[in-house]
Tab-separated table of C-alpha atoms and ligand atoms in Angstrom:
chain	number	residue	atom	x	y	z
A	1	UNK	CA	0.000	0.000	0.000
A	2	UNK	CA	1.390	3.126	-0.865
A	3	UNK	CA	0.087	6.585	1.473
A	4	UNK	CA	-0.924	9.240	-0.810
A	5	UNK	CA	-1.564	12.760	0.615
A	6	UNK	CA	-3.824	14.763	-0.965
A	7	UNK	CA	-3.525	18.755	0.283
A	8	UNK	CA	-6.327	21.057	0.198
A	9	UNK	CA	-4.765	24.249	0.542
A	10	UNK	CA	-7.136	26.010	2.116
A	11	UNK	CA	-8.710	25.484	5.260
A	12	UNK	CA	-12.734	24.587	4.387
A	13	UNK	CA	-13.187	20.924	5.587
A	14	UNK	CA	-16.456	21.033	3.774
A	15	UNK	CA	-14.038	20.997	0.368
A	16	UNK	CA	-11.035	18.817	1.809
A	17	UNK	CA	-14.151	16.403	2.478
A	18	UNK	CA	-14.926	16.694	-1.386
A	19	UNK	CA	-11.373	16.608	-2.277
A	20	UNK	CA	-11.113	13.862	-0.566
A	21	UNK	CA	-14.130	11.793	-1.798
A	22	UNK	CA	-13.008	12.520	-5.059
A	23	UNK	CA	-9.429	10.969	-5.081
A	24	UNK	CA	-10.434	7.953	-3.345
A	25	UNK	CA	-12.875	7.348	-6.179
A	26	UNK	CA	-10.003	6.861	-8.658
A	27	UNK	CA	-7.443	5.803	-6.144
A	28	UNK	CA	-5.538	2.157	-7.166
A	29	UNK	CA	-6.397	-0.620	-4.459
A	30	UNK	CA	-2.665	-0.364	-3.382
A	31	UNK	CA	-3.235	3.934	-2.464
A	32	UNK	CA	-4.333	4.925	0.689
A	33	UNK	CA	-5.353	8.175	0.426
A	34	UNK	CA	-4.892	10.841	3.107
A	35	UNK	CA	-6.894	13.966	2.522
A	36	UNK	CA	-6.115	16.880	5.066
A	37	UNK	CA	-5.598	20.821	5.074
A	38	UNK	CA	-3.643	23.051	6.436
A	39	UNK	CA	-4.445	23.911	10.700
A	40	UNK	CA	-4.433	27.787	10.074
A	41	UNK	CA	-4.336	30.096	7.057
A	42	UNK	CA	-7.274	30.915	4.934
A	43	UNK	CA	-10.891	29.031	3.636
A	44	UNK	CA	-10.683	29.949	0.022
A	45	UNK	CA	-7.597	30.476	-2.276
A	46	UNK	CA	-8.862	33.547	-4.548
A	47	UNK	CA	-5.855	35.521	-5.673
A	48	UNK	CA	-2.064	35.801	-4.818
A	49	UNK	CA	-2.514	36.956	-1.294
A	50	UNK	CA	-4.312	33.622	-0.791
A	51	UNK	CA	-1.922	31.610	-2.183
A	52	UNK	CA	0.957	32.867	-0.393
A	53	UNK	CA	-1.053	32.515	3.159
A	54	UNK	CA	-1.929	29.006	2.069
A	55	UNK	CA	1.474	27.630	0.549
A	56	UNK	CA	2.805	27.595	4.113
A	57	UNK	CA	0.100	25.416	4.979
A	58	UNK	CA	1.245	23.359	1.965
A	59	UNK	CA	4.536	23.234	3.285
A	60	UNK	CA	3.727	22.359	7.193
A	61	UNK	CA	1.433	19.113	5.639
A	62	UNK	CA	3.908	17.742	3.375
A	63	UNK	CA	6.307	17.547	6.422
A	64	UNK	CA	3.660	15.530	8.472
A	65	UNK	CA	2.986	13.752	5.655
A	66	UNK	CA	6.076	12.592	4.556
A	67	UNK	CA	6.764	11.822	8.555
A	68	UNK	CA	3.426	9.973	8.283
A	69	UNK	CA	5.604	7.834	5.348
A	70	UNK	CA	2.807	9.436	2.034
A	71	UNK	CA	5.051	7.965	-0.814
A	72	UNK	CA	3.595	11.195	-2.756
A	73	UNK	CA	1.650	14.172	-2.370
A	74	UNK	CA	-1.065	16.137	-4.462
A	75	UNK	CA	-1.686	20.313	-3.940
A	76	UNK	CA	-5.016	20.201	-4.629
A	77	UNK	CA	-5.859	24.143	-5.693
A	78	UNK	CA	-5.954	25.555	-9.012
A	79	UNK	CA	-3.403	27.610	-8.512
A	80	UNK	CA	-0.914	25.017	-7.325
A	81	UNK	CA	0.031	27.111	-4.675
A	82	UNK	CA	3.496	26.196	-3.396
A	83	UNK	CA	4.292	23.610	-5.463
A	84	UNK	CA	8.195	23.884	-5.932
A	85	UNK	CA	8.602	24.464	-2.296
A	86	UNK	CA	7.208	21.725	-1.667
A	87	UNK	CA	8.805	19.677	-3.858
A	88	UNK	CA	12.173	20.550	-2.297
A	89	UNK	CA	10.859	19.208	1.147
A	90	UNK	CA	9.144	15.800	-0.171
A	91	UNK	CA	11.212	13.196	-1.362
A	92	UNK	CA	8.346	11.314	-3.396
A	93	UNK	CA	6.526	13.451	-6.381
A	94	UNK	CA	3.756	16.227	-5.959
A	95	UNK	CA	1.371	17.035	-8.386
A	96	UNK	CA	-0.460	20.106	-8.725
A	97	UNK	CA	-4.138	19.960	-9.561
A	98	UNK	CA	-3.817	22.450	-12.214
A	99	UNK	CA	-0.928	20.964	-14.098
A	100	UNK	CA	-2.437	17.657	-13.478
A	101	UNK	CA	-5.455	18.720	-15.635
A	102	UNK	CA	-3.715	20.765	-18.276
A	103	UNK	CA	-1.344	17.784	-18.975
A	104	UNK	CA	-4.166	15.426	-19.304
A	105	UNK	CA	-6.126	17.704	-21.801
A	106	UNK	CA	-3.152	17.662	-24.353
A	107	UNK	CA	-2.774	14.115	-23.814
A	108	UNK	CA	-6.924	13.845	-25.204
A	109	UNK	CA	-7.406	17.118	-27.061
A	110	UNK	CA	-5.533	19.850	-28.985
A	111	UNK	CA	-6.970	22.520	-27.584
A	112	UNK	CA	-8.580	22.676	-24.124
A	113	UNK	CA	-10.805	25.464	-22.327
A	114	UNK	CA	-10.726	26.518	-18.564
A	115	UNK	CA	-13.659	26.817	-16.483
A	116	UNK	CA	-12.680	28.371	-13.370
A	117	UNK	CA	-14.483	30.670	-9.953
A	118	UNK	CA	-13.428	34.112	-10.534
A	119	UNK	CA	-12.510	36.456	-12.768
A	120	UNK	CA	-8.837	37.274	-10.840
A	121	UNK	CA	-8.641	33.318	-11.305
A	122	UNK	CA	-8.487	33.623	-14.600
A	123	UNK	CA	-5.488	35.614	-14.474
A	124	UNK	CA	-4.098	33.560	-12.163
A	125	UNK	CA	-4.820	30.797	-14.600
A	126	UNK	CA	-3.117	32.615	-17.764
A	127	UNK	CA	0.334	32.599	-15.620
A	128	UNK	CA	0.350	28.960	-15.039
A	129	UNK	CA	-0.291	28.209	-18.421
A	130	UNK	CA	3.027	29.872	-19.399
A	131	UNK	CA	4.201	28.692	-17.002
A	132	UNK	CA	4.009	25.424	-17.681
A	133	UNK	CA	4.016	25.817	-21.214
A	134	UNK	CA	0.326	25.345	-22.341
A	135	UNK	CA	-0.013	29.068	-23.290
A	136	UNK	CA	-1.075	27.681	-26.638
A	137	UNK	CA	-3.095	24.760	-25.789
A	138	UNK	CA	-5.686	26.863	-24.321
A	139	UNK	CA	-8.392	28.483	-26.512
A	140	UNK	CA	-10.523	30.276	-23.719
A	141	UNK	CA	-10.835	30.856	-20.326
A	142	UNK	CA	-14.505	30.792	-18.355
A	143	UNK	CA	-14.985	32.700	-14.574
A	144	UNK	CA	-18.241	31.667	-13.281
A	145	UNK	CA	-18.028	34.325	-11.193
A	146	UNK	CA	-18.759	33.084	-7.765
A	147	UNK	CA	-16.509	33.040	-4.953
A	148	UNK	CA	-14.230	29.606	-4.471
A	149	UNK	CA	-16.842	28.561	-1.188
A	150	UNK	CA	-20.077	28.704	-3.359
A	151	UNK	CA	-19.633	25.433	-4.487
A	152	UNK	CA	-19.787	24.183	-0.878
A	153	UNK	CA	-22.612	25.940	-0.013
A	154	UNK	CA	-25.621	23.372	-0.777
A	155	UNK	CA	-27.541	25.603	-3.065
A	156	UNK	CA	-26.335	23.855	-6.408
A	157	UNK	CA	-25.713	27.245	-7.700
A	158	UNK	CA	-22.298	27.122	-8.637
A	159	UNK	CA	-22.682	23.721	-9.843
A	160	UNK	CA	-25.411	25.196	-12.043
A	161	UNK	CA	-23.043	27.783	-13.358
A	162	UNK	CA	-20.120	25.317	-13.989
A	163	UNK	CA	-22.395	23.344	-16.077
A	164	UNK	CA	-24.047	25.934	-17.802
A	165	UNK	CA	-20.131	27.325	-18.740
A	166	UNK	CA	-18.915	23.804	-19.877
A	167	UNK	CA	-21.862	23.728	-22.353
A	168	UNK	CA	-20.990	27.306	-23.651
A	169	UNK	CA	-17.032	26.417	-23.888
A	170	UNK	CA	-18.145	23.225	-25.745
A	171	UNK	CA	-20.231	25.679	-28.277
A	172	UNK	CA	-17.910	28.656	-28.628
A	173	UNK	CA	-14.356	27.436	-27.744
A	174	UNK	CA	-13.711	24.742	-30.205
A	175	UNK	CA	-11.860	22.603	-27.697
A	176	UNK	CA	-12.142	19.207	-27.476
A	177	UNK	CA	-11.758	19.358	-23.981
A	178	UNK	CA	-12.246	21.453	-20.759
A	179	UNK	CA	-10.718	21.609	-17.399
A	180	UNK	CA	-12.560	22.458	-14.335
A	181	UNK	CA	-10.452	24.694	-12.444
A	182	UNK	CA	-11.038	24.650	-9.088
A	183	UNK	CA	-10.308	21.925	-6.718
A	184	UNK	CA	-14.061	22.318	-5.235
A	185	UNK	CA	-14.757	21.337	-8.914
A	186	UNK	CA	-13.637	17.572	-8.488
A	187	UNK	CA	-16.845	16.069	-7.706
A	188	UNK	CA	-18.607	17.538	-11.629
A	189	UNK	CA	-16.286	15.863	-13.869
A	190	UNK	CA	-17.770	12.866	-14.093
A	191	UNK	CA	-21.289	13.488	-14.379
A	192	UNK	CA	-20.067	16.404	-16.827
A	193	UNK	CA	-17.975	14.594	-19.339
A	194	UNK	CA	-20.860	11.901	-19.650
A	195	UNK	CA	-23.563	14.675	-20.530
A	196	UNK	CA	-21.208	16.495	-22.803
A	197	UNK	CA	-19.414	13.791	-24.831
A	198	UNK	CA	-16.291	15.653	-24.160
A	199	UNK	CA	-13.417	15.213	-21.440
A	200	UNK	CA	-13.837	17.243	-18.585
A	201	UNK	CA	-11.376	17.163	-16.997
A	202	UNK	CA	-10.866	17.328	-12.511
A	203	UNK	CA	-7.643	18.081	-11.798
A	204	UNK	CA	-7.885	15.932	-8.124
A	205	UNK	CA	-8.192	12.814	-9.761
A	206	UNK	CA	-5.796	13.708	-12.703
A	207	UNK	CA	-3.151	13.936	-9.823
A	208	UNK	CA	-3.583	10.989	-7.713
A	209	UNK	CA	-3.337	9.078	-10.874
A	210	UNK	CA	0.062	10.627	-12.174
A	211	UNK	CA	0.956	10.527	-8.327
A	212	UNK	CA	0.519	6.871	-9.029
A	213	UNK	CA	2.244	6.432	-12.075
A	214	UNK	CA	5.070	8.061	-11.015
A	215	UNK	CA	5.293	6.292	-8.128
A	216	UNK	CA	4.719	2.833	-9.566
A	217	UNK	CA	7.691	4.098	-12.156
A	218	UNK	CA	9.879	4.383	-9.286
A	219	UNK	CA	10.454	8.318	-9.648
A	220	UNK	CA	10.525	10.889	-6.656
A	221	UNK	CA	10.737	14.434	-7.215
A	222	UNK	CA	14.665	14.974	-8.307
A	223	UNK	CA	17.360	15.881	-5.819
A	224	UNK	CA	19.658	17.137	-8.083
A	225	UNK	CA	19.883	20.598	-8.658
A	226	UNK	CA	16.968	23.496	-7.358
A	227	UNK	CA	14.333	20.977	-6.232
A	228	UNK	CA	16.989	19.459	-3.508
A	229	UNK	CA	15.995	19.656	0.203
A	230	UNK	CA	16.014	23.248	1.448
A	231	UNK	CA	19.696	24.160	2.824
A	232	UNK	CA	19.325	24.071	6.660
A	233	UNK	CA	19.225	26.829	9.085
A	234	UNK	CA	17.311	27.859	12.047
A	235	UNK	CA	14.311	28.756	11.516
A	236	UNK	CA	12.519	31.708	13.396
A	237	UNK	CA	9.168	32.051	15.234
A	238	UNK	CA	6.262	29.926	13.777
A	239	UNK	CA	8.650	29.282	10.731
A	240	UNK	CA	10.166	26.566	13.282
A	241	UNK	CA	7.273	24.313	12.870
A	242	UNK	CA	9.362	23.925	9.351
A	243	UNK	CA	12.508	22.834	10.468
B	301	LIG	O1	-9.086	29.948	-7.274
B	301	LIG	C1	-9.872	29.032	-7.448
B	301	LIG	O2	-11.003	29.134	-7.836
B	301	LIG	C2	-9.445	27.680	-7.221
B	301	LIG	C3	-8.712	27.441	-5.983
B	301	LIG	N1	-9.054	28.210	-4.794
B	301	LIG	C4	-9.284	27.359	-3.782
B	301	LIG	O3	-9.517	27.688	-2.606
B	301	LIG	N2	-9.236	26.098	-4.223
B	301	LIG	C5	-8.963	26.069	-5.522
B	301	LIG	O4	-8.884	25.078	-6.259
């Protein structure tokens, strides 16, 4: 059995609970999946402010993770918040959700459209496609403009909206497929790339499966070079929860 930790950045349980649900539906028999989030910082990841609060968070549960023995660890927020940080301190591989879903739609589609929460997310969204090189893989990006904790707060709404913006990406975008980019999101795919005909794609359970693959491949995050384990020193204040 091999302990995979999946990280909601933020701090609503409601959506770690989600998360959570989500992975283990795709999980191998041989993953155990651990879903947890971070003890302080901040219930919804909506901008860079966010992210900074929350990849500390990140940080402090890949340490108890990887003391708990996870063999590899997903960040499971669009904005992968953290992610090469972490990957110094872990010594098996972490995924982001986001580049966990926008690898997966070039592997099915040429071009691929984002539906995401906010608008700000979408901007957000635009520098992690550069970043990771899918600039022009993307046709279109979709806000449906409600804050990150709507879709945890049993009205349907947001899922509503999602929906309604998959259907309108399908029309207009002329991708042949679409990721859903927000972790809360991980629960639609499913249900969404069965109505459409299309792959939609959750970035959640795109992770845990590369986690997987990786891991079954016998790779860990590389030690040689930037991604080796931070250089130690003391470190001051709450910081020294990190050492
Ligand atoms: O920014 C977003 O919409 C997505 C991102 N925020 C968050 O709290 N979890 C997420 O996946």
């Amino acid at each position: 059995q091999h302990l995979i930790q999946v990280i909601n950045p933020n701090t609503s349980v409601a959506m770690t609970h989600t998360i959570g649900e989500a992975a283990r539906s795709v999980a191998a028999p041989t993953s155990r999946i651990v879903a947890v989030c971070p003890t302080q910082g901040v219930e919804s990841i909506e901008g860079h402010f966010d992210e900074a609060i929350a990849a500390v968070g990140v940080l402090e549960q890949i340490k108890l993770g990887k003391a708990q023995g996870a063999s590899g660890h997903v960040i499971a927020c669009f904005g992968d918040p953290g992610l090469l940080a972490a990957r110094e301190l872990a010594t098996g591989p972490v995924i982001g959700i986001a580049e966990a879903a926008m690898h997966t739609a070039t592997l099915l589609a040429t071009r691929f459209s984002i539906v995401t929460t906010l608008p700000r997310t979408v901007i957000i969204a635009r520098h992690l496609l550069r970043q990771y090189g899918f600039e022009h893989h993307c046709a279109a990006l979709h806000a449906i403009d409600l804050p990150v904790l709507a879709l945890e707060d049993g009205t349907g709404l947001a899922q509503q909206k999602v929906r309604e913006r998959c259907i309108q990406a399908m029309r207009e975008d002329n991708s042949g497929a679409i990721v859903l980019g927000c972790g809360g999101m991980a629960n639609l795919a499913q249900e969404l790339t069965a109505e459409l005909g299309i792959p939609v794609i959750d970035g959640v359970t795109a992770a845990v499966k590369m986690v997987e693959s990786l891991i079954a491949l016998g790779f860990g995050t590389s030690k040689h070079g930037d991604l080796a384990y931070p250089n130690k020193k003391p470190l001051s204040g709450c910081f020294d929860m990190l050492s």
